[in-house]
JSON list of C-alpha atoms in Angstrom, two decimals:
[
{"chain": "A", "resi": 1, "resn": "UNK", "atom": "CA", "xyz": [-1.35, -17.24, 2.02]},
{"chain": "A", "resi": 2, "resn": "UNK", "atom": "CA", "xyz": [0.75, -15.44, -0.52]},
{"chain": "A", "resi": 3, "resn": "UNK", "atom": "CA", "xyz": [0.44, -12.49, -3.06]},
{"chain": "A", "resi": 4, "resn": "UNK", "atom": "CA", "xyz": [-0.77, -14.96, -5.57]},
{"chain": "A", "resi": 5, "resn": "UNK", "atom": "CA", "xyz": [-3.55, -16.27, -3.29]},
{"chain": "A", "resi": 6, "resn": "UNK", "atom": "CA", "xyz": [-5.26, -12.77, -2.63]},
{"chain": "A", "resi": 7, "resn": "UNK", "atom": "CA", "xyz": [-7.89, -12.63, -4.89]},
{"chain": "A", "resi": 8, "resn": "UNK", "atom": "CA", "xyz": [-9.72, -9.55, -3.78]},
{"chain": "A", "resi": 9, "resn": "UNK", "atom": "CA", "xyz": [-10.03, -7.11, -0.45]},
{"chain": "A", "resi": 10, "resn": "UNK", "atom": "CA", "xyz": [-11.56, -10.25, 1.35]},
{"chain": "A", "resi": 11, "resn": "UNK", "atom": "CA", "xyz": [-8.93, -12.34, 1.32]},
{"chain": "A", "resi": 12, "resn": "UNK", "atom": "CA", "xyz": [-6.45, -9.40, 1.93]},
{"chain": "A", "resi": 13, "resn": "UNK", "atom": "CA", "xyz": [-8.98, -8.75, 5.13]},
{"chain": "A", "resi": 14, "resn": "UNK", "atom": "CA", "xyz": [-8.60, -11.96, 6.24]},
{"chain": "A", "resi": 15, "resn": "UNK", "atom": "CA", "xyz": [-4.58, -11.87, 5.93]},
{"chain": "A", "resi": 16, "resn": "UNK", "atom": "CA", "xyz": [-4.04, -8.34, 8.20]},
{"chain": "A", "resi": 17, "resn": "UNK", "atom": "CA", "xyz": [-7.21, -9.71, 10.65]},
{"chain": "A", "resi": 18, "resn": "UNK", "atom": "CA", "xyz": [-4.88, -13.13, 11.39]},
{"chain": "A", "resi": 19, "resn": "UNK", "atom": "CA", "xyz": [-2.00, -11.00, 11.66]},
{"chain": "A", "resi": 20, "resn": "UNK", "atom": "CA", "xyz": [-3.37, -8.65, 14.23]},
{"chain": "A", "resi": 21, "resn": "UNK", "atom": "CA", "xyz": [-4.43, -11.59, 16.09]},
{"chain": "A", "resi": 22, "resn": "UNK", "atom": "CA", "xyz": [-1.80, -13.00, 16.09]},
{"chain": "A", "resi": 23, "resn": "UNK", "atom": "CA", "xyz": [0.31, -10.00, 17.68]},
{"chain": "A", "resi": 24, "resn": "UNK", "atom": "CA", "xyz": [-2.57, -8.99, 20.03]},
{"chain": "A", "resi": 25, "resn": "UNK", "atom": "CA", "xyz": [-3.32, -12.60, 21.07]},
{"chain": "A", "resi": 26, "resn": "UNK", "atom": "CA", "xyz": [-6.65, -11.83, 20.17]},
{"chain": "A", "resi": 27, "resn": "UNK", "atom": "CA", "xyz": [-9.37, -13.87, 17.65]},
{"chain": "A", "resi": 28, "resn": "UNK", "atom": "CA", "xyz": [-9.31, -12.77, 14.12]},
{"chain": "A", "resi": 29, "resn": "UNK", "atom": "CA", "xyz": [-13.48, -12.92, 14.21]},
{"chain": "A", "resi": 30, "resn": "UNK", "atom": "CA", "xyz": [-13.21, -10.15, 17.05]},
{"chain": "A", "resi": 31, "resn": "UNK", "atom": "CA", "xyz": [-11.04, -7.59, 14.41]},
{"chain": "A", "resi": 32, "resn": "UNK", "atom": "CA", "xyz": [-13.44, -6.02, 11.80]},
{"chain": "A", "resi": 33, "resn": "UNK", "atom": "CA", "xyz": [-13.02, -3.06, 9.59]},
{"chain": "A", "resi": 34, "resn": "UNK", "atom": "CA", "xyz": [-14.80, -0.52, 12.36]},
{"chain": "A", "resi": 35, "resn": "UNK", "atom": "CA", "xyz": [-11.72, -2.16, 14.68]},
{"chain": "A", "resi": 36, "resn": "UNK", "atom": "CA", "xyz": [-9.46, 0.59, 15.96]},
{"chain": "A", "resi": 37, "resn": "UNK", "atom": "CA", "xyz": [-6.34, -0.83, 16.90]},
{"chain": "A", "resi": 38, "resn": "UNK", "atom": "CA", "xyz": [-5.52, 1.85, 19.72]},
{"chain": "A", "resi": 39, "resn": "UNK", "atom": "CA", "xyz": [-8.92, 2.73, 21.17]},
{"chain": "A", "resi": 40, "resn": "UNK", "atom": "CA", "xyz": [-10.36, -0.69, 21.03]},
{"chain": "A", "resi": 41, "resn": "UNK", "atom": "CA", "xyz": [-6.76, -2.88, 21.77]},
{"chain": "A", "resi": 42, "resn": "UNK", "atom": "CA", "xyz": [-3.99, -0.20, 23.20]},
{"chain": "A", "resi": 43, "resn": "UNK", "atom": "CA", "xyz": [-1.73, -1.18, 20.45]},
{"chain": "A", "resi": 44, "resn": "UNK", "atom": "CA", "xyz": [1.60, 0.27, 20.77]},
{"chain": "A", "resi": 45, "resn": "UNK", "atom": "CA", "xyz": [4.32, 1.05, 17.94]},
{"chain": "A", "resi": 46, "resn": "UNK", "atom": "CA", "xyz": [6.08, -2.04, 18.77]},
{"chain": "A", "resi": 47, "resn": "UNK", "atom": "CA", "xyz": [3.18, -4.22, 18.33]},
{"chain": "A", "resi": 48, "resn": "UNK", "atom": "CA", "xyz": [2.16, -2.08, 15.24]},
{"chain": "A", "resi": 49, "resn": "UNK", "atom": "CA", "xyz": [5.43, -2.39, 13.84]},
{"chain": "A", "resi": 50, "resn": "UNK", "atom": "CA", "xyz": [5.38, -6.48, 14.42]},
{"chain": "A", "resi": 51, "resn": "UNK", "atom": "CA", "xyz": [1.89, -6.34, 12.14]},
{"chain": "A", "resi": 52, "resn": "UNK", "atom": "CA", "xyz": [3.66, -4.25, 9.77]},
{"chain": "A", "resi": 53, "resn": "UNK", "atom": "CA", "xyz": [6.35, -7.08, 9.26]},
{"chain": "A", "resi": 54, "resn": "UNK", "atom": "CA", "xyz": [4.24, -10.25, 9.42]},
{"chain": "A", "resi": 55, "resn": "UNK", "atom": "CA", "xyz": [2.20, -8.21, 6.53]},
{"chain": "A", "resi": 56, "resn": "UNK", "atom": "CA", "xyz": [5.41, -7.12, 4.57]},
{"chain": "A", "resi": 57, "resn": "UNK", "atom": "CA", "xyz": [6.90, -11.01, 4.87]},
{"chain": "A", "resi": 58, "resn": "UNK", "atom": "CA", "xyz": [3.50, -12.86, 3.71]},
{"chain": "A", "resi": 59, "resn": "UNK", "atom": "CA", "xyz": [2.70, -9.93, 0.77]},
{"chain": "A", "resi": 60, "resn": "UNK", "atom": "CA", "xyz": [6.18, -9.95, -0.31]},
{"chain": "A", "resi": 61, "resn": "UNK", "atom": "CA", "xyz": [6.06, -5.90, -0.39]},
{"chain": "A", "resi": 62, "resn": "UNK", "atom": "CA", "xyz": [7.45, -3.38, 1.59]},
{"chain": "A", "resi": 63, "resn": "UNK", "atom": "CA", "xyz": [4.82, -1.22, 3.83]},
{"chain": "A", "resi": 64, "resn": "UNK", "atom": "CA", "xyz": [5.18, 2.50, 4.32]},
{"chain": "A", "resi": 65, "resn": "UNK", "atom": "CA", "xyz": [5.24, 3.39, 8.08]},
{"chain": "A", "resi": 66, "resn": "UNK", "atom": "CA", "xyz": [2.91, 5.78, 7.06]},
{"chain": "A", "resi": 67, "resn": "UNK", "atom": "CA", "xyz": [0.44, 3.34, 6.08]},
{"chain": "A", "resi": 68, "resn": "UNK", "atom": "CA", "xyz": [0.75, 1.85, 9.46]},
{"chain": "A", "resi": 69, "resn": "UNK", "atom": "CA", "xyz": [0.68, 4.94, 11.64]},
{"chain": "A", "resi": 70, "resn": "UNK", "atom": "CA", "xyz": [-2.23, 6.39, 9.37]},
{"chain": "A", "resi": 71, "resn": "UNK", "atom": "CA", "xyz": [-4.67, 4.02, 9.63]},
{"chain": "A", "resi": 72, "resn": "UNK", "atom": "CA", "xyz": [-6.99, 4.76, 11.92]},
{"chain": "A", "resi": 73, "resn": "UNK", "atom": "CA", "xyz": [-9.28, 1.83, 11.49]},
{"chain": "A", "resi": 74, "resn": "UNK", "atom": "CA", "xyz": [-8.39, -1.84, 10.16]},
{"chain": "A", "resi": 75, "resn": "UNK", "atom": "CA", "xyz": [-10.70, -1.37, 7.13]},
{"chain": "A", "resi": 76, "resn": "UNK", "atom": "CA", "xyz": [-8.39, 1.84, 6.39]},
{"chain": "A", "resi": 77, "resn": "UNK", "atom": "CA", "xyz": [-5.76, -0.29, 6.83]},
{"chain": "A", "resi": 78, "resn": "UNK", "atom": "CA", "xyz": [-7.11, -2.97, 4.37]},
{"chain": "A", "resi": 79, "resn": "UNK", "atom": "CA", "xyz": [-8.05, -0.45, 2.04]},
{"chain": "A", "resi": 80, "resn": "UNK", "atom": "CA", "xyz": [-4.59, 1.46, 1.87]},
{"chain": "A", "resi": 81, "resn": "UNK", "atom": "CA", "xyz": [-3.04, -2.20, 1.09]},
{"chain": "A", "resi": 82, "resn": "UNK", "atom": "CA", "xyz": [-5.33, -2.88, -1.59]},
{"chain": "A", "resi": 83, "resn": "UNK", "atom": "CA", "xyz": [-4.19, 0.61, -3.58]},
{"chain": "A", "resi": 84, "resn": "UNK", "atom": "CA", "xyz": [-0.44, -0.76, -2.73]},
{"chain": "A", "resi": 85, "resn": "UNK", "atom": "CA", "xyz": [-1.05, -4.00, -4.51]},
{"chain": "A", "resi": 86, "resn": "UNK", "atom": "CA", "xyz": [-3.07, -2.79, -6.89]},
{"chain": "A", "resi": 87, "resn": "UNK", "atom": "CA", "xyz": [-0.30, -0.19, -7.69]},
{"chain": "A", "resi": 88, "resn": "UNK", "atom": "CA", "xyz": [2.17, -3.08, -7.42]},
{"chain": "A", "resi": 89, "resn": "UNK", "atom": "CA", "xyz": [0.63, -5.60, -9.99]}
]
């Protein structure tokens, strides 16, 4: 999926969900926008950093750290993308 395939916060959902799974080894259907990343998976800086750059290659956009460390919950994380993109286009 690229920038051009994203057609709305549902598809950019499903883009950070796979690739949170896919650094926490975990199913994308068990990651929803309640999900918190450190209560509910442990997720250190390392691992958040590795989402960070699987996001930044596929969106072809760079992420503020800030974004990452911010987001408390994956939906705020999905949310704070959308403004970037948005802000982007």
């Amino acid at each position: 999926m690229t920038t051009t395939d994203i057609h709305g916060r549902e598809d950019l959902a499903h883009l950070v969900r796979t690739a949170i799974s896919g650094v926490l080894g975990v199913e994308p259907e068990d990651i929803d926008d309640a999900t918190d990343l450190l209560d509910d998976y442990g997720i250190d800086s390392l691992e958040l950093m590795e989402v960070g750059a699987r996001l930044e290659k596929t969106l072809a956009m760079k992420i503020p750290v800030s974004d990452l460390t911010s987001a408390r919950t994956v939906g705020h994380a999905i949310d704070l993308l959308v403004q970037r993109l948005a802000a982007t286009a």
